[in-house]
Structures are given as structure tokens and as C-alpha cells.
Coordinates of N, CA, C and O in Angstrom, one line a residue:
X1 N 0.2 -1.7 4.1 CA 0.6 -0.4 3.9 C -0.4 0.0 2.9 O -0.9 1.1 2.8
X2 N -0.7 -0.8 1.7 CA -1.6 -0.4 0.6 C -2.9 -0.2 1.1 O -3.5 0.9 0.8
X3 N -3.4 -1.0 2.0 CA -4.9 -0.8 2.6 C -5.0 0.5 3.3 O -5.8 1.1 3.4
X4 N -3.8 0.7 4.1 CA -3.9 1.9 5.0 C -3.9 3.1 4.2 O -4.7 4.1 4.4
X5 N -3.2 3.2 3.0 CA -2.8 4.3 2.3 C -4.4 4.7 1.4 O -4.6 5.8 1.4
X6 N -4.9 3.7 0.8 CA -5.8 4.0 -0.1 C -7.1 2.9 -0.1 O -8.0 3.1 -0.8
X7 N -6.8 1.8 0.6 CA -7.9 0.9 0.5 C -9.0 0.8 1.7 O -10.0 -0.1 1.4
X8 N -9.1 1.7 2.5 CA -10.4 1.9 3.4 C -11.0 3.2 3.2 O -10.6 4.1 2.5
X9 N -12.2 3.4 3.7 CA -12.9 4.6 3.5 C -12.3 5.8 3.7 O -12.2 6.9 3.2
X10 N -11.7 5.9 4.9 CA -11.1 7.1 5.4 C -9.5 6.8 5.5 O -8.9 6.9 6.6
X11 N -9.0 6.6 4.5 CA -7.4 6.3 4.3 C -6.6 7.7 4.3 O -7.0 8.8 4.1
X12 N -5.4 7.4 4.4 CA -4.4 8.7 4.7 C -4.5 9.5 3.3 O -4.6 10.7 3.3
X13 N -4.2 8.9 2.0 CA -4.1 9.6 0.9 C -5.3 10.3 0.6 O -5.5 11.5 0.1
X14 N -6.5 9.5 0.7 CA -7.8 10.2 0.3 C -8.1 11.3 1.2 O -8.7 12.2 0.7
X15 N -8.0 11.0 2.5 CA -8.2 12.2 3.4 C -7.5 13.5 3.1 O -8.2 14.5 2.8
X16 N -6.3 13.4 2.8 CA -5.4 14.5 2.6 C -5.7 15.1 1.1 O -5.8 16.3 1.0
X17 N -5.5 14.3 0.1 CA -5.4 14.7 -1.2 C -6.9 15.0 -1.8 O -7.1 15.8 -2.6
X18 N -7.8 14.4 -1.3 CA -9.3 14.5 -1.8 C -9.9 15.4 -0.8 O -10.6 16.5 -1.3
X19 N -10.1 14.9 0.4 CA -11.0 15.7 1.2 C -10.5 17.0 1.9 O -11.4 18.0 2.0
X20 N -9.2 17.1 2.1 CA -8.7 18.3 2.7 C -8.3 19.3 1.6 O -8.6 20.5 1.7
X21 N -7.5 18.9 0.4 CA -6.9 19.8 -0.4 C -7.8 19.9 -1.6 O -7.7 20.8 -2.5
X22 N -8.7 19.0 -1.9 CA -9.7 18.9 -3.1 C -8.9 18.9 -4.5 O -9.2 19.6 -5.4
X23 N -7.6 18.2 -4.5 CA -6.8 18.2 -5.7 C -7.1 16.8 -6.7 O -6.7 16.9 -7.8
X24 N -7.7 15.9 -6.0 CA -8.0 14.7 -6.8 C -9.2 14.2 -6.6 O -9.9 14.5 -5.5
X25 N -9.7 13.3 -7.3 CA -11.0 12.6 -7.1 C -10.8 11.2 -6.5 O -11.6 10.9 -5.5
X26 N -10.0 10.5 -7.0 CA -9.8 9.2 -6.6 C -8.2 8.9 -6.4 O -7.3 9.3 -7.2
X27 N -7.6 8.1 -5.4 CA -6.4 7.7 -5.2 C -6.4 6.1 -5.1 O -7.2 5.9 -4.3
X28 N -5.7 5.4 -5.9 CA -5.4 4.1 -5.6 C -4.0 3.8 -5.4 O -3.2 4.5 -5.8
X29 N -3.7 2.6 -4.8 CA -2.4 2.1 -4.6 C -2.2 0.7 -4.8 O -3.4 0.0 -4.6
X30 N -1.2 0.0 -5.1 CA -1.2 -1.3 -5.3 C 0.3 -1.9 -5.4 O 1.1 -1.1 -6.0
X31 N 0.5 -3.0 -4.9 CA 1.9 -3.5 -5.1 C 2.0 -4.2 -6.3 O 1.0 -5.0 -6.8
X32 N 3.1 -4.2 -6.8 CA 3.4 -5.0 -8.2 C 4.6 -5.8 -7.9 O 5.5 -5.4 -7.7
X33 N 4.4 -7.1 -7.9 CA 5.4 -8.1 -7.4 C 6.3 -8.7 -8.6 O 5.6 -9.2 -9.6
X34 N 7.6 -8.5 -8.6 CA 8.5 -9.1 -9.7 C 9.5 -9.8 -9.0 O 10.4 -9.2 -8.4
X35 N 9.5 -11.0 -9.0 CA 10.5 -11.9 -8.6 C 11.0 -11.4 -7.3 O 10.4 -11.7 -6.1
X36 N 12.1 -10.8 -7.1 CA 12.8 -10.4 -5.8 C 12.5 -8.8 -5.5 O 13.0 -8.5 -4.4
X37 N 11.6 -8.3 -6.2 CA 11.4 -6.7 -5.8 C 9.8 -6.6 -5.7 O 9.1 -7.2 -6.6
X38 N 9.5 -5.6 -5.1 CA 7.9 -5.2 -5.0 C 7.9 -3.7 -5.4 O 8.6 -2.8 -4.6
X39 N 7.4 -3.2 -6.3 CA 7.1 -1.9 -6.7 C 5.6 -1.5 -6.0 O 4.7 -2.3 -6.1
X40 N 5.8 -0.4 -5.4 CA 4.6 0.1 -4.8 C 4.0 1.2 -5.5 O 4.9 2.3 -5.8
X41 N 2.7 1.0 -6.1 CA 2.3 2.2 -7.2 C 1.2 3.0 -6.5 O 0.4 2.2 -5.9
X42 N 1.2 4.3 -6.8 CA 0.0 5.2 -6.4 C -0.3 5.8 -7.8 O 0.3 6.2 -8.4
X43 N -1.5 5.7 -8.0 CA -2.0 6.2 -9.1 C -3.1 7.2 -8.8 O -4.1 7.0 -7.9
X44 N -3.3 8.4 -9.5 CA -4.3 9.4 -9.2 C -4.3 10.1 -10.5 O -3.4 10.1 -11.4
X45 N -5.4 11.0 -10.7 CA -5.4 12.0 -11.8 C -5.7 13.4 -11.2 O -6.5 13.5 -10.2
X46 N -4.9 14.2 -11.8 CA -5.1 15.6 -11.3 C -4.7 16.6 -12.5 O -4.4 16.0 -13.5
X47 N -5.1 17.8 -12.3 CA -4.8 18.7 -13.4 C -3.4 19.0 -13.5 O -2.6 18.8 -12.4
X48 N -2.9 19.4 -14.5 CA -1.4 19.6 -14.7 C -0.7 20.5 -13.9 O 0.4 20.3 -13.3
X49 N -1.6 21.6 -13.6 CA -1.0 22.7 -12.8 C -0.8 22.1 -11.2 O -0.1 22.7 -10.4
X50 N -1.5 21.1 -10.9 CA -1.5 20.5 -9.4 C -0.5 19.3 -9.4 O -0.1 18.8 -8.2
X51 N 0.1 18.7 -10.5 CA 0.9 17.7 -10.6 C 2.0 17.7 -9.5 O 2.2 16.7 -8.8
X52 N 2.9 18.7 -9.5 CA 4.0 18.7 -8.6 C 3.5 18.9 -7.2 O 4.1 18.2 -6.4
X53 N 2.6 19.6 -7.0 CA 2.1 19.7 -5.6 C 1.6 18.5 -5.2 O 1.8 18.0 -3.9
X54 N 0.8 17.7 -5.9 CA 0.2 16.4 -5.5 C 1.4 15.4 -5.3 O 1.5 14.6 -4.3
X55 N 2.4 15.4 -6.2 CA 3.5 14.4 -6.0 C 4.3 14.7 -4.7 O 4.7 13.9 -3.9
X56 N 4.5 16.0 -4.4 CA 5.1 16.4 -3.1 C 4.4 16.0 -1.9 O 4.9 15.6 -0.9
X57 N 3.0 16.3 -2.0 CA 2.3 15.8 -0.9 C 2.3 14.2 -0.6 O 2.5 13.9 0.5
X58 N 2.4 13.6 -1.8 CA 2.4 12.0 -1.6 C 3.8 11.7 -0.9 O 3.8 10.8 0.0
X59 N 4.9 12.5 -1.3 CA 6.1 12.2 -0.7 C 6.2 12.4 0.9 O 6.7 11.8 1.6
X60 N 5.5 13.6 1.1 CA 5.4 14.1 2.6 C 4.5 13.1 3.4 O 5.0 12.6 4.6
X61 N 3.6 12.6 2.9 CA 2.7 11.7 3.5 C 3.5 10.4 3.8 O 3.5 9.8 4.9
X62 N 4.2 9.8 2.8 CA 5.0 8.6 3.1 C 6.1 8.9 4.1 O 6.3 8.0 4.8
X63 N 6.8 10.1 4.1 CA 7.8 10.3 5.0 C 7.4 10.4 6.4 O 7.8 9.9 7.3
X64 N 6.2 11.0 6.5 CA 5.4 11.2 7.8 C 5.0 9.7 8.3 O 5.2 9.5 9.7
X65 N 4.5 9.0 7.5 CA 4.1 7.6 7.9 C 5.3 6.9 8.2 O 5.2 6.0 9.3
X66 N 6.2 6.9 7.6 CA 7.6 6.0 7.6 C 8.4 6.5 8.9 O 8.9 5.7 9.6
X67 N 8.6 7.8 9.1 CA 9.6 8.4 9.9 C 9.1 9.2 11.2 O 10.0 9.6 12.0
X68 N 7.7 9.4 11.0 CA 7.5 10.3 12.3 C 6.4 9.6 13.2 O 5.7 8.8 12.8
X69 N 6.6 10.1 14.5 CA 5.7 9.4 15.5 C 4.5 10.4 15.7 O 3.8 10.3 16.7
X70 N 4.4 11.2 14.9 CA 3.4 12.4 15.1 C 1.9 11.9 15.1 O 1.0 12.1 16.0
X71 N 1.6 10.9 14.2 CA 0.2 10.4 14.1 C 0.3 8.8 14.4 O 1.2 8.1 14.1
X72 N -0.7 8.2 15.3 CA -0.8 6.8 15.5 C -1.8 6.3 14.6 O -3.0 6.8 14.7
X73 N -1.4 5.5 13.6 CA -2.4 5.0 12.8 C -2.6 3.5 13.0 O -3.0 2.7 12.4
X74 N -2.6 3.2 14.4 CA -2.6 1.7 14.8 C -4.2 1.2 14.6 O -4.4 0.1 14.3
X75 N -5.1 2.0 14.8 CA -6.5 1.6 14.8 C -6.6 1.3 13.3 O -7.4 0.4 12.9
X76 N -6.2 2.2 12.3 CA -6.4 2.2 11.0 C -5.6 0.8 10.4 O -6.1 0.2 9.5
X77 N -4.5 0.4 11.1 CA -3.8 -0.8 10.7 C -4.6 -2.0 11.1 O -4.6 -2.7 10.3
X78 N -5.3 -1.9 12.3 CA -6.1 -3.2 12.6 C -7.2 -3.4 11.6 O -7.6 -4.4 11.3
X79 N -7.9 -2.2 11.2 CA -8.9 -2.3 10.2 C -8.4 -2.8 8.8 O -9.0 -3.7 8.2
X80 N -7.3 -2.4 8.5 CA -6.7 -2.5 7.2 C -6.3 -4.3 7.2 O -6.3 -5.0 6.3
X81 N -5.7 -4.7 8.5 CA -5.2 -6.0 8.4 C -6.4 -6.9 8.3 O -6.3 -8.2 7.7
X82 N -7.5 -6.5 9.1 CA -8.8 -7.4 9.0 C -9.3 -7.5 7.6 O -9.8 -8.6 7.0
X83 N -9.2 -6.4 6.9 CA -9.8 -6.2 5.3 C -8.9 -7.3 4.5 O -9.5 -7.9 3.9
X84 N -7.5 -7.1 4.7 CA -6.6 -8.1 3.9 C -6.9 -9.5 4.1 O -7.1 -10.3 3.3
X85 N -7.1 -9.7 5.4 CA -7.3 -11.2 5.8 C -8.6 -11.7 5.3 O -8.6 -12.8 4.6
X86 N -9.5 -10.9 5.4 CA -10.9 -11.1 4.9 C -11.0 -11.4 3.2 O -11.5 -12.5 2.9
X87 N -10.2 -10.5 2.6 CA -10.2 -10.7 1.1 C -9.3 -11.9 0.7 O -9.9 -12.5 -0.2
X88 N -8.2 -12.3 1.5 CA -7.5 -13.5 1.1 C -8.4 -14.6 1.4 O -8.3 -15.6 0.5
X89 N -9.0 -14.6 2.5 CA -10.0 -15.8 2.9 C -11.1 -16.1 1.9 O -11.4 -17.1 1.4
X90 N -11.7 -15.0 1.4 CA -12.7 -15.1 0.2 C -12.0 -15.7 -1.0 O -12.7 -16.4 -1.7
X91 N -11.0 -15.4 -1.2 CA -10.3 -15.9 -2.6 C -9.9 -17.4 -2.4 O -10.2 -18.2 -3.2
X92 N -9.5 -17.8 -1.3 CA -9.2 -19.1 -0.9 C -10.5 -19.9 -0.8 O -10.5 -21.1 -1.3
X93 N -11.7 -19.4 -0.4 CA -12.8 -20.1 -0.3 C -13.5 -20.3 -1.6 O -14.3 -21.3 -1.8
X94 N -13.4 -19.2 -2.5 CA -14.3 -19.1 -3.6 C -13.6 -19.5 -4.9 O -14.3 -19.6 -6.0
X95 N -12.3 -19.5 -4.9 CA -11.4 -19.8 -6.2 C -10.5 -20.8 -5.9 O -9.3 -20.5 -5.8
X96 N -11.0 -22.1 -5.9 CA -9.9 -23.2 -5.8 C -8.8 -23.2 -6.7 O -7.7 -23.6 -6.3
X97 N -9.1 -22.9 -8.0 CA -7.9 -22.7 -8.9 C -6.9 -21.7 -8.7 O -5.8 -21.9 -9.2
X98 N -7.4 -20.6 -8.0 CA -6.3 -19.7 -7.5 C -5.2 -20.3 -6.8 O -4.1 -20.0 -6.6
X99 N -5.6 -21.3 -5.9 CA -4.7 -22.0 -4.9 C -3.5 -22.7 -5.8 O -2.3 -22.5 -5.5
X100 N -3.9 -23.3 -6.9 CA -3.0 -23.8 -7.9 C -2.1 -22.8 -8.4 O -0.8 -23.2 -8.5
X101 N -2.6 -21.9 -9.0 CA -1.7 -20.9 -9.5 C -0.9 -20.0 -8.5 O 0.3 -19.8 -8.8
X102 N -1.3 -20.0 -7.3 CA -0.5 -19.5 -6.0 C 0.7 -20.4 -5.8 O 1.9 -19.9 -5.8
X103 N 0.4 -21.8 -6.0 CA 1.6 -22.6 -5.7 C 2.6 -22.6 -6.8 O 3.8 -22.7 -6.5
X104 N 2.1 -22.5 -7.9 CA 3.0 -22.3 -9.2 C 3.9 -21.2 -9.0 O 5.1 -21.1 -9.3
X105 N 3.4 -20.1 -8.9 CA 4.1 -18.9 -8.5 C 5.0 -18.8 -7.5 O 6.0 -18.4 -7.6
X106 N 4.6 -19.4 -6.5 CA 5.4 -19.7 -5.2 C 6.7 -20.4 -5.7 O 7.8 -20.2 -5.3
X107 N 6.4 -21.5 -6.5 CA 7.6 -22.4 -6.8 C 8.4 -21.7 -8.0 O 9.8 -21.7 -7.8
X108 N 7.9 -21.1 -9.0 CA 8.5 -20.6 -10.1 C 9.2 -19.1 -9.7 O 10.3 -19.1 -10.3
X109 N 8.6 -18.4 -9.0 CA 9.0 -17.0 -8.9 C 9.2 -16.7 -7.4 O 9.5 -15.3 -7.1
X110 N 9.1 -17.6 -6.5 CA 9.5 -17.4 -5.1 C 8.6 -16.3 -4.5 O 8.9 -15.4 -3.7
X111 N 7.4 -16.3 -5.0 CA 6.2 -15.5 -4.3 C 5.6 -16.2 -3.3 O 5.2 -17.4 -3.4
X112 N 5.1 -15.6 -2.2 CA 4.4 -16.3 -1.2 C 3.1 -16.6 -1.5 O 2.3 -15.8 -2.4
X113 N 2.5 -17.7 -1.0 CA 1.2 -18.1 -1.5 C 0.2 -17.2 -0.5 O 0.5 -16.6 0.5
X114 N -1.0 -17.5 -0.8 CA -2.1 -16.7 0.2 C -2.0 -17.2 1.6 O -2.1 -16.6 2.5
X115 N -2.0 -18.6 1.7 CA -1.7 -19.2 3.1 C -0.6 -18.7 3.7 O -0.7 -18.3 4.9
X116 N 0.6 -18.7 3.0 CA 1.7 -18.0 3.7 C 1.6 -16.6 4.1 O 2.0 -16.2 5.0
X117 N 0.9 -15.8 3.3 CA 0.7 -14.4 3.6 C -0.3 -14.4 4.8 O -0.1 -13.5 5.7
X118 N -1.3 -15.1 4.9 CA -2.2 -15.3 6.1 C -1.4 -15.6 7.4 O -1.7 -14.9 8.4
X119 N -0.4 -16.5 7.4 CA 0.4 -16.8 8.5 C 1.1 -15.6 9.1 O 1.4 -15.3 10.2
X120 N 1.8 -15.0 7.9 CA 2.6 -13.8 8.3 C 1.6 -12.8 8.9 O 2.0 -12.1 9.8
X121 N 0.6 -12.6 8.1 CA -0.4 -11.5 8.7 C -0.8 -11.7 10.2 O -0.8 -10.8 10.9
X122 N -1.0 -12.8 10.6 CA -1.2 -13.0 12.0 C -0.2 -12.7 13.0 O -0.4 -12.3 14.1
X123 N 1.0 -12.6 12.6 CA 2.2 -12.4 13.5 C 2.7 -10.9 13.3 O 3.3 -10.4 14.3
X124 N 2.3 -10.2 12.4 CA 2.5 -8.8 12.2 C 1.9 -7.8 13.0 O 0.5 -7.9 13.2
X125 N 2.4 -6.8 13.8 CA 1.8 -5.8 14.7 C 2.0 -4.4 13.9 O 2.9 -4.4 13.0
X126 N 1.5 -3.4 14.4 CA 1.5 -2.0 13.9 C 3.1 -1.5 14.0 O 3.7 -1.0 13.0
X127 N 3.7 -1.9 15.2 CA 5.0 -1.5 15.2 C 6.0 -2.2 14.3 O 7.0 -1.5 13.7
X128 N 5.6 -3.5 14.1 CA 6.6 -4.1 13.2 C 6.5 -3.7 11.7 O 7.3 -3.5 10.9
X129 N 5.2 -3.4 11.3 CA 4.8 -3.0 10.1 C 5.7 -1.6 9.7 O 6.3 -1.5 8.7
X130 N 5.6 -0.7 10.7 CA 6.1 0.6 10.4 C 7.7 0.4 10.5 O 8.4 1.1 9.5
X131 N 8.1 -0.5 11.2 CA 9.7 -0.8 11.2 C 10.0 -1.2 9.6 O 11.0 -0.8 9.2
X132 N 9.3 -2.2 9.2 CA 9.6 -2.8 7.7 C 9.5 -1.7 6.8 O 10.4 -1.5 6.0
X133 N 8.4 -1.0 6.8 CA 8.3 0.3 5.8 C 9.4 1.2 6.0 O 10.0 1.6 4.8
X134 N 9.8 1.6 7.2 CA 10.8 2.6 7.4 C 11.9 1.9 6.8 O 12.7 2.6 6.2
X135 N 12.4 0.8 6.9 CA 13.8 0.1 6.5 C 13.6 0.0 5.0 O 14.8 0.3 4.5
X136 N 12.4 -0.2 4.4 CA 12.3 -0.2 2.9 C 12.6 1.1 2.4 O 13.3 1.4 1.4
X137 N 12.2 2.1 3.0 CA 12.5 3.7 2.5 C 13.7 4.3 2.9 O 14.2 5.2 2.4
X138 N 14.4 3.8 4.0 CA 15.5 4.3 4.5 C 16.8 4.3 3.5 O 17.6 5.3 3.3
X139 N 16.7 3.4 2.6 CA 17.9 3.2 1.5 C 17.7 4.2 0.4 O 18.4 4.2 -0.4
X140 N 16.3 4.7 0.3 CA 16.1 5.7 -1.0 C 16.5 6.9 -0.6 O 16.1 7.7 0.4
X141 N 17.3 7.7 -1.3 CA 17.9 9.0 -1.3 C 16.6 9.9 -1.7 O 16.4 10.7 -1.1
X142 N 16.0 9.4 -2.8 CA 15.0 10.1 -3.3 C 14.0 9.2 -3.8 O 14.1 8.1 -4.4
X143 N 12.6 9.4 -3.6 CA 11.6 8.3 -3.9 C 11.6 8.3 -5.4 O 11.7 9.2 -6.2
X144 N 11.5 7.1 -5.9 CA 11.4 6.8 -7.4 C 9.8 7.2 -7.9 O 9.2 6.2 -7.8
X145 N 9.6 8.3 -8.3 CA 8.3 8.7 -8.6 C 8.3 8.9 -10.2 O 9.1 9.6 -10.6
X146 N 7.6 8.0 -10.9 CA 7.5 8.3 -12.2 C 5.9 8.9 -12.6 O 5.2 8.3 -12.2
X147 N 6.0 9.9 -13.5 CA 4.8 10.5 -13.7 C 4.5 10.3 -15.3 O 5.1 10.7 -16.1
X148 N 3.2 9.6 -15.4 CA 2.7 9.4 -16.9 C 1.8 10.5 -17.0 O 0.5 10.4 -16.4
X149 N 2.0 11.2 -17.8 CA 1.0 12.3 -18.1 C 0.0 12.0 -19.3 O -0.6 12.9 -19.7
X150 N 0.0 10.8 -19.7 CA -1.1 10.6 -20.7 C -2.5 10.4 -20.2 O -2.9 10.4 -19.0

């Protein structure tokens, strides 16, 4: 999800917020894992007068992605999946101490290791990913969006 939204050249958020609307220069997103929950963060900068509009656009993009069959992002999903796989493989090949750190986090905080993520990544397809994301957002009455104006 992270890679589809902001991690590739023609991502969903960048296309809409930067290329079509010209309200932001850069949009990044990243998951932040804490024990049994994962916060998904989106960061961008815009003028104060556009802030509410940008937040509403992000909400609409998430809603469309999770709940609508209007757009098919399956080709973008395949590119994102390949990129994530390659990034994890590069870490595994080039940072042997990272493996030890991953095992420790897995044991202490119940976080998956890179190898576990790779195995899971091989099994997931676009339809399953959309289902998981939709279930994650179904329980939310209102998206939890915090705006830092600093």
C-alpha cells in the first residue's frame, strides 16, 4: 500500500496532489510499527489555505482505493510488489547485522522478519491486498488524521 501510494514514480497521491492539482511538491508515506498496531503515515507540505483541501483529497483517495472498483491498480500493485521485494533482498544481501536485529525485534515485539515478509509477499495478490486494506479501514468511522502545522 505504501509503495502504491507514494513509493513509485507515478503513484496515486503524487499524481493527484502534485501533478493534477499542484497543491504539494512532495508526498511521502510510511508505516510505523508499534507492537500490535501499525500506523500508516502520510506526510506532505502545503500552504495553510490548502491544508483542509489536501486532507480531504487524501481521504477521498483512500476511500476510492479501499472501497471502489472504479480504478484498477493491479499493474501498479505488481510494480510495487517487485520494488518491495527487491528492497528487502538488498537489505538481506548487504546488511547481515540487520538480520540479527530483525530476529530480535521478531522475538521481543512480535514483528515479522524480512524473510517472513518475503514469504508473505509471494502469496499476496492485488485482490487480497485490497481486501486486507478495506477490512483495516472498515472499522474506522472517521480517518484519524493529525495535522502538524510546524
